[in-house]
Amino acid sequence: MAVFVALSHSIFLFHRLLCTPSSCKQLPNPIKPLKLGIVPLSLSELLFSSSSHGMRKHSGALGLKFCVMMWSMYRGFVCVPLFVCLVLAIELVVAKDFEPTDNILLDCGGPPSSTDTDGRVWTTDVGSKFDSSSAKSTSVSPAATQDPAVPQVPYMTARVFHAPFTYSFPVASGWKFLRLHYYSASYSNLNASDALFGVTANSYTLLRNFSVSQTTLALNYAYILKEFAIYVEGKTLNVTFTPSNNASNAYAFVNGIEVVSMADIYTATDGTTMIVGTNTAYTIDNSTALENVYRLNVGGNDISPSHDTGMFRSWSDDTPFLFGASFGVTEPADPDVKFEYPPGTPSYIAPLDVYTTARTMGPNPEINTNYNLSWIFNIDSGFSYLVRLHFAEVSSNITKINQRVFDIFLNNQTAMAQADVIAWAGILGLSHSNGVPVHKDFVVFVPEDKEPRQDLWLALHPDPTDKPMYYDAILNGVEIFKISDSTGNLAGTNPIPPPVQDKIDISTARAHNHGKSKNHTSIIAGGVAGGVVVLLVIGIFAFAASRRRRQGKDSGASEGPSGWLPLSLYGNSHSAASAKTNTTGSYASSLPSNLCRHFSFAEIKSATNNFDEALLLGVGGFGKVYKGEIDGGTTKVAIKRGNPLSDQGVHEFQTEIEMLSKLRHRHLVSLIGYCEENTEMILVYDYMAYGTLREHLYKTQKPPLPWKQRLEICIGAARGLHYLHTGAKHTIIHRDVKTTNILLDEKWVAKVSDFGLSKTGPTLDNTHVSTVVKGSFGYLDPEYFRRQQLTDKSDVYSFGVVLFEILCARPALNPALAKEQVSLAEWAAHCYIKGILDQIIDPYLKGKIAPECFKKFAETAMKCVADQGIDRPSMGDVLWNLEFALQLQESAEESGSGFGGIHNEEEPLYTDSKGKKDSDALPFDGNVTDSRSSGISMSIGGRSLASEDSDGLTPSAVFSQIMNPKGR
């Protein structure tokens, strides 16, 4: 782009030298409007556009128009060779999208034409020219169930096959993306579990005995997208669906089919793509088929197909695949870093948005040398995988070789030592070294195993060999493809759904929860003993971790222990779709997450049917919350309309926008947009289908949550808070953590909400932020209340109360109980010390919690509610302990251990500093925890605390009004 800018001004000066007012036209000044026949643009807008996508989209046409204009103006002065140089220069500096020859979108069984949420137009397959088989054995049907997480197009209709059926697509020869879309539901009154089938494309086997329902259940997906890359030799791509012979009632179906031409960007024939762990090069040529299983925009947001480079690929946020509590730091490109694709690398290799964001390890070398920045991916056994890593240096401070050098590991083998992005750019001979997109390809062989699926590990670690300036690593993007075997097969086995967690107990007063299970098969080497070893390893790095917590706040480096964390199937304990691949896009917001959208008041009125009271979800101090639909009814949202008389109004409205518009994380509720017309204060959020966590715990007709599901919700919320504390440039302290501010989406994924009271935390020079006390009674940090000094440990205290609330299924405050039992934190701590905590837990959970898990969970909660913040763990430590507790539970379930007894009376649950059991002392001063102890009526943040969050009283839930009918 910089070259383009210089070129424009050179042309302008050239014009001034050659032309006189009487002899030629006046060239428009770069800041005057210039109409090029497409849109009115100034030359500055044409050349200085900040939108890489927009620039690519119009670059070809605009560049041509510009050249035509220049030729018409200077043909009497400029020789043809000079003009050709001008054209070539423009062609070199403008990034161009790939232009697919074939772009077929079939909405199977759908209307003649329909538009998806990404703006792409689909056509029906009913009566289409692509049907080459008899239609007698097929039928079309709408889905019997409508999942709010699933887009209407192309998933709400399907074509069903009872015999082999072939679509024949006339296409140009070359590489094609074939994408198959599936939504597990009943069609034509058929049982969804009977859908068992295979799919072939020309000579390649893509799927065999594939079960959509089993895959959906096992991986906790709302819908499935299978993407294949196939080379078509001739002029036809035949895609055949065949019901399985293994079941008498088997049938096949498909909801949508895409056939899109793609560039030849994934073949490997030059001998440079090596098999990891060997000196052997791997060849990927036109006889090879590929299946994309992961495509990640590392350190950035989701990128929708329409924002790809013309091949309509989806790029996902990498957060769900990070291993452990050490997230590293998301790092956008510095403003003065200019990006330029190197010679031989087409600009459509990956979107520029992939290269302008990255994830690094952080600025602290002591921490970085003690952990790996790791991702974990669940894949099929018995195949080779192409792993493509995208890099571009985004820091203006890193411009020389040996400033940031690191090693790349795949499946615990060194894929590349001393990786240096700047050195790679220098080899390519570019004039500047940062901002140069490069990629490296590796092949990993995953052997057959007794388990049909295994984990593929990717890890980065600083390489200290040549003492680089920064002990750090960087990654911008990841693509992982399964490679067809020698027979042309890509089909793996169906994943195994998790076992049902709990049996229905007739004697239990409440019904068993029939919500979707979560897939978290643990891997605990050596059982509990192995866990103890891991804890010892953590202790070795405790000093470094504590220093990191004190020194790394401004940088946003991750807190908690190093990357040495307990193992699980997917490397982390995300509560839903941990193994999410590019086969689904449902775990995050269905809208583009790279902007905060501005809505007109008319759009808001239309979305809520003019604020129809029938759509009312909640009422609180801020105002009312409505369920709404935007984008033609394709997306469900929660719309919070501020009350102009609210004492919380303007400040919290601004805080929500300022905080949430900059944050995107799997476990934070997404702010879609806002409206501020006509003095309105309206916020639009992702709709949370299952509401608040609290409404699933007590005083509800809803079935109780199984223990493992509660653990996974705790882990998800902890991840969200950990990200707030460490994942941004500055620490963000939530200040209002409670069960009504933990929301559950349609996949039961926990998301932290309500940022109206949030505050930016202390910088490196400070340990706290002095501020007026705000929060919710029962969850309020006593140290914060006493000293009015806010730290991230205030959130930890509140989260400890949440943990007890989840365990005991009772409110944080219940004035109807005896005095010593009113405060849950005090009462739970008292029972913990006495060794009788198991006597106050949710009756539904009795006999269902493994003793080791219970002990770890209770110990974690107790540490969180310590009176002094310095004695509380970081959220990273809390996250680690909760993940470990989950694995202890899973290990006990797998071994068939009974859960009859929870506590060993011979072992004290709480000891004093000398190791003696203290049956009287509490881990905090109960007299300062709330006003009830001293008879004081406190008012915090301008409202009475005694009126909030007490059992039988109005619960505090500003943000959680998204689903909760009552609020603060």
Short mmCIF file of N, CA and C in Angstrom, two decimals, residues 577-697:
data_model
loop_
_atom_site.label_atom_id
_atom_site.label_comp_id
_atom_site.label_asym_id
_atom_site.label_seq_id
_atom_site.Cartn_x
_atom_site.Cartn_y
_atom_site.Cartn_z
N ALA A 577 -18.21 -28.42 22.68
CA ALA A 577 -17.50 -28.35 21.40
C ALA A 577 -16.03 -28.03 21.59
N SER A 578 -15.41 -28.66 22.60
CA SER A 578 -13.99 -28.43 22.78
C SER A 578 -13.21 -28.88 21.57
N ALA A 579 -13.70 -29.88 20.91
CA ALA A 579 -12.99 -30.41 19.76
C ALA A 579 -13.47 -29.79 18.48
N LYS A 580 -14.04 -28.60 18.60
CA LYS A 580 -14.64 -27.97 17.43
C LYS A 580 -13.63 -27.82 16.31
N THR A 581 -13.99 -28.31 15.16
CA THR A 581 -13.18 -28.12 13.97
C THR A 581 -13.93 -27.18 13.06
N ASN A 582 -13.45 -27.06 11.85
CA ASN A 582 -14.17 -26.24 10.89
C ASN A 582 -15.42 -26.93 10.40
N THR A 583 -15.76 -28.06 11.00
CA THR A 583 -17.00 -28.70 10.63
C THR A 583 -18.19 -28.06 11.28
N THR A 584 -17.98 -27.06 12.10
CA THR A 584 -19.11 -26.34 12.68
C THR A 584 -18.72 -24.92 12.97
N GLY A 585 -19.71 -24.07 12.98
CA GLY A 585 -19.46 -22.69 13.31
C GLY A 585 -20.37 -22.20 14.39
N SER A 586 -20.85 -23.09 15.23
CA SER A 586 -21.93 -22.70 16.13
C SER A 586 -21.49 -22.33 17.52
N TYR A 587 -20.21 -22.44 17.84
CA TYR A 587 -19.86 -22.19 19.23
C TYR A 587 -19.77 -20.71 19.52
N ALA A 588 -19.61 -19.89 18.52
CA ALA A 588 -19.47 -18.47 18.75
C ALA A 588 -20.66 -17.71 18.20
N SER A 589 -20.56 -16.38 18.32
CA SER A 589 -21.63 -15.57 17.77
C SER A 589 -21.78 -15.85 16.29
N SER A 590 -23.02 -15.85 15.82
CA SER A 590 -23.27 -16.11 14.42
C SER A 590 -23.00 -14.89 13.56
N LEU A 591 -22.67 -13.77 14.19
CA LEU A 591 -22.39 -12.55 13.45
C LEU A 591 -20.90 -12.30 13.42
N PRO A 592 -20.42 -11.52 12.44
CA PRO A 592 -19.01 -11.16 12.43
C PRO A 592 -18.65 -10.47 13.73
N SER A 593 -17.53 -10.91 14.32
CA SER A 593 -17.19 -10.42 15.65
C SER A 593 -16.09 -9.37 15.62
N ASN A 594 -15.78 -8.83 14.45
CA ASN A 594 -14.68 -7.88 14.38
C ASN A 594 -15.15 -6.44 14.45
N LEU A 595 -16.39 -6.21 14.83
CA LEU A 595 -16.87 -4.85 14.92
C LEU A 595 -18.02 -4.77 15.90
N CYS A 596 -18.29 -3.54 16.36
CA CYS A 596 -19.45 -3.27 17.18
C CYS A 596 -20.44 -2.53 16.30
N ARG A 597 -21.50 -3.17 15.99
CA ARG A 597 -22.44 -2.68 14.97
C ARG A 597 -23.33 -1.57 15.53
N HIS A 598 -23.59 -0.57 14.72
CA HIS A 598 -24.50 0.50 15.12
C HIS A 598 -25.87 0.25 14.49
N PHE A 599 -26.88 0.15 15.34
CA PHE A 599 -28.24 -0.08 14.88
C PHE A 599 -29.02 1.23 14.90
N SER A 600 -29.88 1.40 13.91
CA SER A 600 -30.82 2.52 13.96
C SER A 600 -31.96 2.15 14.90
N PHE A 601 -32.65 3.17 15.40
CA PHE A 601 -33.78 2.91 16.28
C PHE A 601 -34.88 2.16 15.54
N ALA A 602 -35.02 2.44 14.25
CA ALA A 602 -36.02 1.74 13.45
C ALA A 602 -35.71 0.25 13.39
N GLU A 603 -34.43 -0.10 13.27
CA GLU A 603 -34.04 -1.51 13.24
C GLU A 603 -34.36 -2.19 14.57
N ILE A 604 -34.13 -1.48 15.66
CA ILE A 604 -34.41 -2.04 16.98
C ILE A 604 -35.91 -2.26 17.15
N LYS A 605 -36.71 -1.29 16.73
CA LYS A 605 -38.17 -1.44 16.85
C LYS A 605 -38.65 -2.62 16.01
N SER A 606 -38.09 -2.77 14.83
CA SER A 606 -38.47 -3.90 13.98
C SER A 606 -38.06 -5.22 14.61
N ALA A 607 -36.87 -5.25 15.22
CA ALA A 607 -36.36 -6.49 15.82
C ALA A 607 -37.21 -6.94 17.00
N THR A 608 -37.82 -5.99 17.71
CA THR A 608 -38.60 -6.32 18.91
C THR A 608 -40.10 -6.18 18.69
N ASN A 609 -40.50 -6.05 17.42
CA ASN A 609 -41.93 -5.85 17.12
C ASN A 609 -42.46 -4.67 17.91
N ASN A 610 -41.72 -3.56 17.82
CA ASN A 610 -42.06 -2.31 18.51
C ASN A 610 -42.12 -2.54 20.03
N PHE A 611 -41.11 -3.24 20.54
CA PHE A 611 -40.98 -3.52 21.97
C PHE A 611 -42.22 -4.21 22.53
N ASP A 612 -42.58 -5.27 21.84
CA ASP A 612 -43.74 -6.07 22.24
C ASP A 612 -43.47 -6.69 23.61
N GLU A 613 -44.40 -6.48 24.54
CA GLU A 613 -44.23 -7.01 25.90
C GLU A 613 -44.20 -8.53 25.91
N ALA A 614 -44.74 -9.16 24.87
CA ALA A 614 -44.69 -10.62 24.80
C ALA A 614 -43.27 -11.12 24.62
N LEU A 615 -42.38 -10.24 24.16
CA LEU A 615 -40.99 -10.61 23.95
C LEU A 615 -40.10 -10.21 25.12
N LEU A 616 -40.70 -9.71 26.19
CA LEU A 616 -39.94 -9.24 27.34
C LEU A 616 -39.25 -10.40 28.04
N LEU A 617 -37.95 -10.25 28.25
CA LEU A 617 -37.17 -11.27 28.95
C LEU A 617 -36.88 -10.89 30.39
N GLY A 618 -36.70 -9.62 30.65
CA GLY A 618 -36.34 -9.21 32.00
C GLY A 618 -36.55 -7.73 32.22
N VAL A 619 -36.64 -7.36 33.49
CA VAL A 619 -36.79 -5.96 33.90
C VAL A 619 -35.85 -5.72 35.06
N GLY A 620 -35.09 -4.64 35.00
CA GLY A 620 -34.16 -4.34 36.08
C GLY A 620 -33.89 -2.87 36.20
N GLY A 621 -32.88 -2.54 37.00
CA GLY A 621 -32.55 -1.16 37.24
C GLY A 621 -32.15 -0.42 35.98
N PHE A 622 -31.48 -1.09 35.07
CA PHE A 622 -31.06 -0.44 33.83
C PHE A 622 -32.24 -0.24 32.89
N GLY A 623 -33.15 -1.15 32.87
CA GLY A 623 -34.28 -1.06 31.97
C GLY A 623 -34.83 -2.43 31.65
N LYS A 624 -35.39 -2.58 30.46
CA LYS A 624 -36.01 -3.82 30.04
C LYS A 624 -35.15 -4.53 29.00
N VAL A 625 -35.28 -5.86 28.98
CA VAL A 625 -34.57 -6.67 28.01
C VAL A 625 -35.58 -7.47 27.21
N TYR A 626 -35.43 -7.42 25.89
CA TYR A 626 -36.36 -8.08 24.99
C TYR A 626 -35.62 -9.12 24.14
N LYS A 627 -36.33 -10.16 23.81
CA LYS A 627 -35.84 -11.08 22.79
C LYS A 627 -36.16 -10.48 21.43
N GLY A 628 -35.21 -10.55 20.51
CA GLY A 628 -35.42 -9.95 19.20
C GLY A 628 -34.80 -10.76 18.10
N GLU A 629 -35.07 -10.36 16.88
CA GLU A 629 -34.50 -11.00 15.69
C GLU A 629 -34.01 -9.92 14.75
N ILE A 630 -32.82 -10.11 14.22
CA ILE A 630 -32.25 -9.16 13.28
C ILE A 630 -31.86 -9.89 12.00
N ASP A 631 -31.46 -9.12 11.01
CA ASP A 631 -31.02 -9.67 9.72
C ASP A 631 -32.10 -10.55 9.11
N GLY A 632 -33.28 -10.00 9.04
CA GLY A 632 -34.37 -10.74 8.40
C GLY A 632 -34.86 -11.93 9.19
N GLY A 633 -34.66 -11.91 10.48
CA GLY A 633 -35.13 -13.01 11.32
C GLY A 633 -34.18 -14.17 11.40
N THR A 634 -32.98 -14.03 10.85
CA THR A 634 -32.03 -15.16 10.85
C THR A 634 -31.22 -15.25 12.12
N THR A 635 -31.17 -14.19 12.90
CA THR A 635 -30.34 -14.18 14.10
C THR A 635 -31.14 -13.71 15.30
N LYS A 636 -31.16 -14.52 16.35
CA LYS A 636 -31.84 -14.16 17.59
C LYS A 636 -30.88 -13.39 18.49
N VAL A 637 -31.39 -12.34 19.09
CA VAL A 637 -30.56 -11.49 19.94
C VAL A 637 -31.32 -11.11 21.20
N ALA A 638 -30.59 -10.61 22.17
CA ALA A 638 -31.19 -10.02 23.37
C ALA A 638 -30.94 -8.52 23.29
N ILE A 639 -31.99 -7.74 23.44
CA ILE A 639 -31.91 -6.29 23.28
C ILE A 639 -32.23 -5.63 24.61
N LYS A 640 -31.26 -4.92 25.17
CA LYS A 640 -31.43 -4.27 26.47
C LYS A 640 -31.66 -2.78 26.24
N ARG A 641 -32.84 -2.33 26.62
CA ARG A 641 -33.21 -0.92 26.43
C ARG A 641 -33.09 -0.19 27.75
N GLY A 642 -32.20 0.77 27.81
CA GLY A 642 -31.95 1.48 29.04
C GLY A 642 -33.10 2.38 29.44
N ASN A 643 -33.31 2.46 30.75
CA ASN A 643 -34.31 3.37 31.31
C ASN A 643 -33.65 4.73 31.49
N PRO A 644 -34.17 5.79 30.85
CA PRO A 644 -33.52 7.11 30.98
C PRO A 644 -33.50 7.63 32.40
N LEU A 645 -34.35 7.08 33.27
CA LEU A 645 -34.38 7.51 34.67
C LEU A 645 -33.46 6.67 35.55
N SER A 646 -32.81 5.67 34.95
CA SER A 646 -31.96 4.77 35.73
C SER A 646 -30.74 5.50 36.26
N ASP A 647 -30.42 5.26 37.54
CA ASP A 647 -29.22 5.86 38.10
C ASP A 647 -27.96 5.16 37.60
N GLN A 648 -28.12 4.03 36.92
CA GLN A 648 -26.97 3.30 36.39
C GLN A 648 -26.67 3.71 34.96
N GLY A 649 -27.69 4.26 34.27
CA GLY A 649 -27.74 4.57 32.86
C GLY A 649 -26.48 4.81 32.09
N VAL A 650 -26.13 6.10 31.93
CA VAL A 650 -25.14 6.48 30.94
C VAL A 650 -23.79 5.83 31.20
N HIS A 651 -23.33 5.85 32.45
CA HIS A 651 -22.00 5.33 32.74
C HIS A 651 -21.89 3.85 32.39
N GLU A 652 -22.87 3.05 32.82
CA GLU A 652 -22.80 1.62 32.55
C GLU A 652 -23.00 1.33 31.07
N PHE A 653 -23.82 2.13 30.40
CA PHE A 653 -24.00 2.00 28.95
C PHE A 653 -22.67 2.20 28.24
N GLN A 654 -21.95 3.25 28.61
CA GLN A 654 -20.66 3.52 28.00
C GLN A 654 -19.64 2.45 28.36
N THR A 655 -19.67 2.01 29.62
CA THR A 655 -18.71 0.99 30.05
C THR A 655 -18.91 -0.31 29.29
N GLU A 656 -20.16 -0.72 29.13
CA GLU A 656 -20.46 -1.94 28.37
C GLU A 656 -19.85 -1.86 26.97
N ILE A 657 -20.09 -0.75 26.29
CA ILE A 657 -19.61 -0.61 24.92
C ILE A 657 -18.09 -0.57 24.88
N GLU A 658 -17.49 0.22 25.77
CA GLU A 658 -16.03 0.34 25.77
C GLU A 658 -15.35 -0.98 26.08
N MET A 659 -15.90 -1.73 27.02
CA MET A 659 -15.28 -2.99 27.42
C MET A 659 -15.55 -4.09 26.39
N LEU A 660 -16.83 -4.33 26.12
CA LEU A 660 -17.19 -5.50 25.32
C LEU A 660 -16.85 -5.35 23.85
N SER A 661 -16.84 -4.13 23.32
CA SER A 661 -16.52 -3.97 21.90
C SER A 661 -15.08 -4.35 21.60
N LYS A 662 -14.23 -4.38 22.64
CA LYS A 662 -12.82 -4.73 22.45
C LYS A 662 -12.53 -6.18 22.80
N LEU A 663 -13.53 -6.89 23.33
CA LEU A 663 -13.29 -8.24 23.83
C LEU A 663 -14.05 -9.26 23.00
N ARG A 664 -13.39 -10.32 22.62
CA ARG A 664 -14.04 -11.45 21.96
C ARG A 664 -13.43 -12.72 22.53
N HIS A 665 -14.24 -13.49 23.18
CA HIS A 665 -13.76 -14.73 23.79
C HIS A 665 -14.92 -15.69 23.88
N ARG A 666 -14.60 -16.95 23.78
CA ARG A 666 -15.62 -18.00 23.81
C ARG A 666 -16.47 -17.93 25.07
N HIS A 667 -15.89 -17.50 26.17
CA HIS A 667 -16.60 -17.52 27.45
C HIS A 667 -16.97 -16.11 27.94
N LEU A 668 -17.09 -15.18 27.02
CA LEU A 668 -17.64 -13.85 27.31
C LEU A 668 -18.83 -13.62 26.39
N VAL A 669 -19.91 -13.09 26.92
CA VAL A 669 -21.07 -12.79 26.07
C VAL A 669 -20.67 -11.71 25.07
N SER A 670 -21.04 -11.90 23.81
CA SER A 670 -20.65 -10.97 22.76
C SER A 670 -21.62 -9.80 22.65
N LEU A 671 -21.07 -8.61 22.60
CA LEU A 671 -21.86 -7.43 22.29
C LEU A 671 -21.91 -7.29 20.78
N ILE A 672 -23.10 -7.37 20.21
CA ILE A 672 -23.25 -7.27 18.77
C ILE A 672 -23.28 -5.82 18.33
N GLY A 673 -23.97 -4.97 19.08
CA GLY A 673 -24.05 -3.57 18.68
C GLY A 673 -24.84 -2.74 19.66
N TYR A 674 -25.13 -1.52 19.26
CA TYR A 674 -25.82 -0.59 20.16
C TYR A 674 -26.61 0.41 19.34
N CYS A 675 -27.48 1.15 20.02
CA CYS A 675 -28.25 2.23 19.42
C CYS A 675 -28.32 3.37 20.42
N GLU A 676 -28.05 4.58 19.95
CA GLU A 676 -28.10 5.74 20.84
C GLU A 676 -28.88 6.89 20.22
N GLU A 677 -29.81 6.56 19.32
CA GLU A 677 -30.64 7.60 18.71
C GLU A 677 -31.72 8.07 19.68
N ASN A 678 -32.10 9.34 19.53
CA ASN A 678 -33.24 9.90 20.28
C ASN A 678 -33.07 9.69 21.79
N THR A 679 -31.86 9.88 22.29
CA THR A 679 -31.52 9.70 23.71
C THR A 679 -31.71 8.26 24.19
N GLU A 680 -31.90 7.32 23.28
CA GLU A 680 -32.03 5.92 23.65
C GLU A 680 -30.66 5.36 24.03
N MET A 681 -30.65 4.41 24.95
CA MET A 681 -29.44 3.65 25.31
C MET A 681 -29.79 2.18 25.16
N ILE A 682 -29.46 1.61 24.01
CA ILE A 682 -29.87 0.24 23.69
C ILE A 682 -28.63 -0.58 23.34
N LEU A 683 -28.52 -1.75 23.94
CA LEU A 683 -27.42 -2.67 23.67
C LEU A 683 -27.98 -3.97 23.11
N VAL A 684 -27.27 -4.53 22.14
CA VAL A 684 -27.71 -5.76 21.47
C VAL A 684 -26.66 -6.83 21.69
N TYR A 685 -27.08 -7.97 22.25
CA TYR A 685 -26.16 -9.05 22.60
C TYR A 685 -26.57 -10.34 21.89
N ASP A 686 -25.63 -11.28 21.89
CA ASP A 686 -25.99 -12.65 21.51
C ASP A 686 -27.08 -13.16 22.45
N TYR A 687 -28.01 -13.88 21.91
CA TYR A 687 -29.10 -14.44 22.71
C TYR A 687 -28.60 -15.70 23.42
N MET A 688 -28.84 -15.77 24.72
CA MET A 688 -28.41 -16.91 25.52
C MET A 688 -29.62 -17.80 25.80
N ALA A 689 -29.70 -18.90 25.06
CA ALA A 689 -30.91 -19.71 25.03
C ALA A 689 -31.27 -20.31 26.39
N TYR A 690 -30.27 -20.68 27.21
CA TYR A 690 -30.56 -21.35 28.47
C TYR A 690 -30.47 -20.42 29.68
N GLY A 691 -30.34 -19.13 29.43
CA GLY A 691 -30.48 -18.17 30.51
C GLY A 691 -29.32 -18.14 31.48
N THR A 692 -29.63 -17.79 32.72
CA THR A 692 -28.60 -17.64 33.74
C THR A 692 -28.30 -18.98 34.41
N LEU A 693 -27.10 -19.06 34.96
CA LEU A 693 -26.73 -20.26 35.71
C LEU A 693 -27.63 -20.42 36.93
N ARG A 694 -27.96 -19.30 37.58
CA ARG A 694 -28.74 -19.39 38.81
C ARG A 694 -30.06 -20.11 38.59
N GLU A 695 -30.73 -19.84 37.49
CA GLU A 695 -32.06 -20.42 37.31
C GLU A 695 -32.03 -21.93 37.07
N HIS A 696 -30.83 -22.50 37.01
CA HIS A 696 -30.70 -23.96 36.90
C HIS A 696 -30.23 -24.57 38.22
N LEU A 697 -30.11 -23.76 39.27
CA LEU A 697 -29.58 -24.25 40.54
C LEU A 697 -30.63 -24.39 41.63
#
